[in-house]
XYZ file of C-alpha atoms in Angstrom:
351
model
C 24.164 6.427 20.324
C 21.359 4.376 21.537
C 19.382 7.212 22.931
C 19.649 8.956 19.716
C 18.537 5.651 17.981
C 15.408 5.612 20.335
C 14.687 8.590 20.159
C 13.823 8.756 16.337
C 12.041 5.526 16.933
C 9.201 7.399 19.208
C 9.798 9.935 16.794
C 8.463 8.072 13.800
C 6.198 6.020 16.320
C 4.221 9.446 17.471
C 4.450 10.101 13.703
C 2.397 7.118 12.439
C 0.086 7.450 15.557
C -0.677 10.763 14.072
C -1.632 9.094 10.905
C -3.497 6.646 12.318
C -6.505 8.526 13.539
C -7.099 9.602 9.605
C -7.051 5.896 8.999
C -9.253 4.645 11.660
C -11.938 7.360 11.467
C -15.151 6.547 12.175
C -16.583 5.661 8.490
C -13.514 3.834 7.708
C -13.575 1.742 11.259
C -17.440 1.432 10.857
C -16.897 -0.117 6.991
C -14.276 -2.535 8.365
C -16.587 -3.970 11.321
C -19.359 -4.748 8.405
C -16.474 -6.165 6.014
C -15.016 -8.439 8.897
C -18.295 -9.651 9.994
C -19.102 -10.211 6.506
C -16.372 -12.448 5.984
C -16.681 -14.610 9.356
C -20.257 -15.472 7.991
C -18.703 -16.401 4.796
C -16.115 -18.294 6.540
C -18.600 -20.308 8.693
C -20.857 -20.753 5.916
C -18.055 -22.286 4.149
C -16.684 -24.562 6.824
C -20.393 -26.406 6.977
C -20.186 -26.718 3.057
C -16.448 -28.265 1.908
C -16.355 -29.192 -1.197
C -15.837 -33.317 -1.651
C -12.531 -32.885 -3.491
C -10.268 -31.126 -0.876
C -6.832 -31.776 -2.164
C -6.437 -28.127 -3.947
C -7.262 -26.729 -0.391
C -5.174 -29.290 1.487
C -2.313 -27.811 -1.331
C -3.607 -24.253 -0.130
C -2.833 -24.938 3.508
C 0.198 -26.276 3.159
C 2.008 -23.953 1.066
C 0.233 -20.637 0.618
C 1.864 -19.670 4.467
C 5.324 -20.081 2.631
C 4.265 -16.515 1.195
C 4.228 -15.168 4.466
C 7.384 -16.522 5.540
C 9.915 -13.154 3.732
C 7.323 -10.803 4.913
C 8.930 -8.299 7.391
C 12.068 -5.680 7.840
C 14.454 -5.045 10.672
C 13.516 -1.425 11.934
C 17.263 0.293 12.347
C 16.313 3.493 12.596
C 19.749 4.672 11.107
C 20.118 7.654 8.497
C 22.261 8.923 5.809
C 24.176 10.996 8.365
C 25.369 7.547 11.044
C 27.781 6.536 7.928
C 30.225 9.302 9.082
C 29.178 10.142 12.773
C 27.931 6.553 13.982
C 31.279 4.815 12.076
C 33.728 5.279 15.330
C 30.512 3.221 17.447
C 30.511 0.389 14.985
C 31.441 -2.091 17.383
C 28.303 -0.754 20.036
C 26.080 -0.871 16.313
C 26.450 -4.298 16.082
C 24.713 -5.523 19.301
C 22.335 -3.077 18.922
C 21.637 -4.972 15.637
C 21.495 -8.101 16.876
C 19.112 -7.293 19.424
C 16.931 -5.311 16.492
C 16.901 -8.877 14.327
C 15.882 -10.595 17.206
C 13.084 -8.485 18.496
C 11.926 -8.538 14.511
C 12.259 -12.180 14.516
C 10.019 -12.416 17.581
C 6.958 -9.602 16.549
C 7.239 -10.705 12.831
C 6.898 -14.258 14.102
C 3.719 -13.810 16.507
C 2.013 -11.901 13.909
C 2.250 -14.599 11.395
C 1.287 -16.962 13.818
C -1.439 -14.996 15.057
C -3.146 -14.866 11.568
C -2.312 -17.884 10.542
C -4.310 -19.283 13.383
C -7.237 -18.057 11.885
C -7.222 -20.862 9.430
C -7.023 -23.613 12.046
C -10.684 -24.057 11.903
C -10.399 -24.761 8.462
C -7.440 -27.369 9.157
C -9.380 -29.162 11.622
C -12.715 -29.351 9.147
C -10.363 -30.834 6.830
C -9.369 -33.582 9.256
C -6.061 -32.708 10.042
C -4.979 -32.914 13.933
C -4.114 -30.229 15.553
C -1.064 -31.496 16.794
C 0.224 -31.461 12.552
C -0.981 -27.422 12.752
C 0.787 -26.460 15.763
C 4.153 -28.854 14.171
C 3.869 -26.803 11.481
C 3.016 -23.181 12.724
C 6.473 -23.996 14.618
C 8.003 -25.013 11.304
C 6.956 -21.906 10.078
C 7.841 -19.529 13.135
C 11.970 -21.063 12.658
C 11.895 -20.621 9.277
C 10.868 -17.080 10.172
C 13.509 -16.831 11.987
C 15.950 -17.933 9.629
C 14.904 -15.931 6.963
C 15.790 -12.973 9.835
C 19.007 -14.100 10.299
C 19.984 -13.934 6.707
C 18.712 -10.337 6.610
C 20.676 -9.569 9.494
C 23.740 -11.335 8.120
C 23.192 -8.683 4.989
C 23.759 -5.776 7.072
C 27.578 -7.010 7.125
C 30.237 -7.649 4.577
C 33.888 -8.600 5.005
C 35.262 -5.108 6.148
C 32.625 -4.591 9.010
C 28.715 -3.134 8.760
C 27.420 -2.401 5.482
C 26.156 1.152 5.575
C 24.442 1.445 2.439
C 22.594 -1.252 2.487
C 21.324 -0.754 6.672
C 20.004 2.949 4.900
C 18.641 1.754 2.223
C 16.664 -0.785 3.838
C 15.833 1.223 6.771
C 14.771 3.576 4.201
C 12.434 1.745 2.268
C 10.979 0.171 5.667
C 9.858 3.938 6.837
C 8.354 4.915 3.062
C 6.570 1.771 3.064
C 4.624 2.210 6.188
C 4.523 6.244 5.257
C 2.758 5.137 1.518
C 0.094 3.057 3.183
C -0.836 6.222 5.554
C -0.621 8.305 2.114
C -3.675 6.205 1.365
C -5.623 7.979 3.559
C -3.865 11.837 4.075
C -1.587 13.768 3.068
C 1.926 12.827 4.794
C 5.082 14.554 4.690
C 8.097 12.709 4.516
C 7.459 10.509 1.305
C 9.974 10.280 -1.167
C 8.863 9.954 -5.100
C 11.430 7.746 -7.395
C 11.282 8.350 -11.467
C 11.116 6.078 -14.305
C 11.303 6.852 -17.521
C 8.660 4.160 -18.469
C 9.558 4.721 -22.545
C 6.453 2.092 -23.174
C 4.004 4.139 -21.884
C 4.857 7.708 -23.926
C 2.160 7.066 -26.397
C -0.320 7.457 -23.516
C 0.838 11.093 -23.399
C -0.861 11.687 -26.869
C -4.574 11.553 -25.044
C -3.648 15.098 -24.031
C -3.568 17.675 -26.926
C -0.219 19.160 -27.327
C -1.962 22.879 -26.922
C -1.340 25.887 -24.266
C -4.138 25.435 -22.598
C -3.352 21.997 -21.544
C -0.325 23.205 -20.344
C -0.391 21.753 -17.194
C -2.653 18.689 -17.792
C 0.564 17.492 -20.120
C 2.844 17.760 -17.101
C 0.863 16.048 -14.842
C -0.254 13.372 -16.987
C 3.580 12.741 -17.696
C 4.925 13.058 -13.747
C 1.664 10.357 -12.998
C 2.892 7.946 -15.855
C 7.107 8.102 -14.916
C 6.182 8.584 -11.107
C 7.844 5.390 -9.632
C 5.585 4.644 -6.553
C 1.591 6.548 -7.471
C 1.949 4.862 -11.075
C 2.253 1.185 -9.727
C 0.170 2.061 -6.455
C -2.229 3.248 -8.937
C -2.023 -0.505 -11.121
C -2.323 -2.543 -7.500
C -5.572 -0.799 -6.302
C -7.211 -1.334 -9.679
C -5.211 -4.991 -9.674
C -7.277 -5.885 -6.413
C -10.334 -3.773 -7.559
C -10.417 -6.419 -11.009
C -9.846 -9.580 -8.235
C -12.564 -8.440 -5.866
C -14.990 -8.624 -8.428
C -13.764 -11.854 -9.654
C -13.744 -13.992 -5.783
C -15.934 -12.171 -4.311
C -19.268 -13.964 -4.497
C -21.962 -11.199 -2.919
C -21.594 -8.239 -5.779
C -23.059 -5.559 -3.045
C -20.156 -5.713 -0.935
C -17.801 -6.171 -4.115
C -18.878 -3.079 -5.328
C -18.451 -1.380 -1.826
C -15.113 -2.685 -1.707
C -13.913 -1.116 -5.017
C -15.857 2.502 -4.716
C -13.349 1.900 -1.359
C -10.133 1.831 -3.944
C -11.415 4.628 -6.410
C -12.203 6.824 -2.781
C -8.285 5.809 -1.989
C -7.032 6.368 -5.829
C -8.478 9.974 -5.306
C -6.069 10.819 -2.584
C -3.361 9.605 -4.405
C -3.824 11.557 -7.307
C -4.233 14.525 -4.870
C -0.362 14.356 -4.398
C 0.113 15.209 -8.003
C -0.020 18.882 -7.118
C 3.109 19.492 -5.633
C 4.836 17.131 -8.396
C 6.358 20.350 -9.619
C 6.805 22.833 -6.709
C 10.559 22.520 -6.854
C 10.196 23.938 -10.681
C 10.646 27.607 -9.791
C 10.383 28.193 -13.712
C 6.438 27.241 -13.847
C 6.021 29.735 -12.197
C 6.897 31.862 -15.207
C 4.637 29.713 -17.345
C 2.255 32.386 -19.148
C -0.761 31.300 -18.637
C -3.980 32.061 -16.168
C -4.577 32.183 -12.695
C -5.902 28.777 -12.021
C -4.780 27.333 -14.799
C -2.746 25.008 -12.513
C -5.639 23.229 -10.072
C -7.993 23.299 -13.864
C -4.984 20.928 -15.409
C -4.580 18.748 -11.887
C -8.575 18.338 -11.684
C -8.834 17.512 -15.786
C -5.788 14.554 -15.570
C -7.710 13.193 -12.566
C -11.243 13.430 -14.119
C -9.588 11.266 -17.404
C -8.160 8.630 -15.175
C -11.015 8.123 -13.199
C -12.889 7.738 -16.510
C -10.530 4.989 -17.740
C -10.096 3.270 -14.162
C -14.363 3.366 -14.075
C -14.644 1.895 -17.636
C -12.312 -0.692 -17.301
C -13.981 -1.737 -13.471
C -17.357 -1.289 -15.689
C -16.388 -4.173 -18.130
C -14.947 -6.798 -16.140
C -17.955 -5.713 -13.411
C -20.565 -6.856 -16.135
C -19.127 -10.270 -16.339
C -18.311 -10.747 -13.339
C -21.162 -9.575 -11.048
C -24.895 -11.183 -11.219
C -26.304 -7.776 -10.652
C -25.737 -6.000 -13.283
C -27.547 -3.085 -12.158
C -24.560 -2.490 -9.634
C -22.296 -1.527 -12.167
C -24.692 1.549 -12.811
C -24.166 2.460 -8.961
C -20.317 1.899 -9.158
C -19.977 4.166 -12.157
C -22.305 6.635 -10.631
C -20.250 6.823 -7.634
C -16.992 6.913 -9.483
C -18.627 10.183 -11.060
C -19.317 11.466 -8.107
C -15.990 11.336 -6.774
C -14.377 12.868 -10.007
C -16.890 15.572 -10.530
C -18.135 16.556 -6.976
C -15.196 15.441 -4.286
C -12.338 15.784 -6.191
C -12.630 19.490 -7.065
C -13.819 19.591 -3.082
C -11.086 17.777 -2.038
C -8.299 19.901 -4.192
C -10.043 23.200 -3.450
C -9.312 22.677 0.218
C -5.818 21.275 -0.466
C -4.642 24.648 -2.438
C -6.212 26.608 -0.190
C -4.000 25.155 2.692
C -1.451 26.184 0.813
C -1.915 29.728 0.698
């Protein structure tokens, strides 16, 4: 049983290392050297310049690394299938477990630690010792690991190991690493929940009910009741809306939201096989290319209202106004010159 349980881990390991190497490509790596240097100037800058009233900060410190304290999953590894041929090795699951919450426990519990370190600098600027910070980083580290413990205490109920909830977690662990990478490429493996979203139907009126927008009716629909793109969709323009808000230096604002409308393009991308288990489309009567037309056309309108609504809060928010221009321009770019690049190139993998 443990063999098999190790093997899928290098499985999905040699999986996301796959990935990887579409996330940290040259541009991307290149962007995130000039990003991180740009915010350990800012950082420094703002250690010489506290403000006089440092209570809200002191606040900051103290409770803001609370947030990180849930953060984290117990990789299982287990599938739909172990509830029937794993249930006779129940007894061998559970130490396996246990050593699985505690290895968690540990790499969950460096890693906060690790970042949270970053801030010391800040502590000590602030007059606190640094005997208080590393008191409290330990604080934090146990209470790490007794938020672990409850998780791993939810894997059991009263008759023995709860199966469903191992999966369902394990599950949701894998597609949550897989979406990030989705960010980037296209990856296989992702699984696509529905809601009906009721609220949102009169957003399906912006397309005209006609058969030429055949297609640009069903995609706009699968986008808006598509339970992961839709809300991925709200959080990059969520942080897009906040970047321009605390970040000071509008140049690297705006480079940091054409960065989410780049990201929002390849999500959109994965509306095209939204319907490939529809055999009856196929019958649809309408032209050849009718399909990639309606894909292109949903993604050119929500780039539009993503790029007007980044345009507004941009000309309040940013002292150069000017860069809004560029923003929009490069927004237009990506939905009238690399989009229809992009989903050329994806339909013609496909043939």
């Amino acid at each position: 049983m443990i063999a098999v349980l190790q093997k899928r881990k290098q499985s999905f390991r040699n999986q996301c290392l796959k990935y990887s190497r579409y996330v940290l490509n040259d541009h991307f790596v290149l962007f995130l050297l000039i990003f991180l240097g740009f915010l350990a100037v800012q950082y420094s800058q703002f250690l010489r310049a506290l403000p006089e009233d440092r209570s809200f900060l002191l606040v900051l410190l103290v409770f803001a690394p609370l947030l990180l304290v849930p953060v984290g999953s117990i990789a299982t590894y287990l599938e739909k299938p172990d509830m029937i041929f794993l249930l006779v090795k129940e007894e061998e699951l559970k130490e396996y477990l246990r050593i699985q919450t505690l290895r968690a426990t540990m790499f969950w519990g460096v890693l906060q630690t690790i970042f949270l370190l970053l801030f010391l600098p800040l502590a000590l600027a602030m007059g606190l010792s640094a005997l208080v910070v590393i008191f409290y980083l330990v604080f934090l580290f146990l209470l790490k690991a007794l938020v672990f413990q409850w998780k791993g205490k939810r894997f059991y109920h009263q008759e023995g190991l709860n199966w469903t909830r191992m999966i369902e977690v394990e599950n949701l662990r894998k597609q949550t690493i897989l979406r990030f990478f989705a960010l980037f490429t296209n990856v296989k493996g992702i699984t696509n929940s529905v809601k009906r979203r009721a609220y949102l139907d009169g957003l399906t009126s912006l397309v005209p009910k006609v058969t030429s927008k055949t297609w640009n009716n069903l995609y706009l629909r699968s986008y808006l009741r598509n339970g992961d793109l839709f809300a991925m969709s709200l959080r990059l323009l969520g942080l897009s809306l906040a970047v321009f808000v605390f970040v000071p230096q509008s140049m690297v604002a705006v480079a940091i939201v054409a960065l989410f409308n780049y990201l929002l393009v390849f999500q959109l991308l994965g509306l095209y096989n939204a319907f490939d288990y529809q055999y009856l489309t196929k019958l649809f009567p309408l032209e050849t290319g009718t399909k990639t037309r309606g894909l292109l056309q949903t993604m050119q309108m929500l780039l539009l209202i993503v790029g007007g609504i980044e345009g507004v809060v941009g000309l309040f928010a940013l002292e150069d106004k000017l860069l809004v221009l560029v923003l929009l321009a490069f927004t237009a770019l990506l939905s009238h010159l690399y989009a229809p690049f992009k989903l050329r190139r994806l339909v013609d993998e496909m043939l």
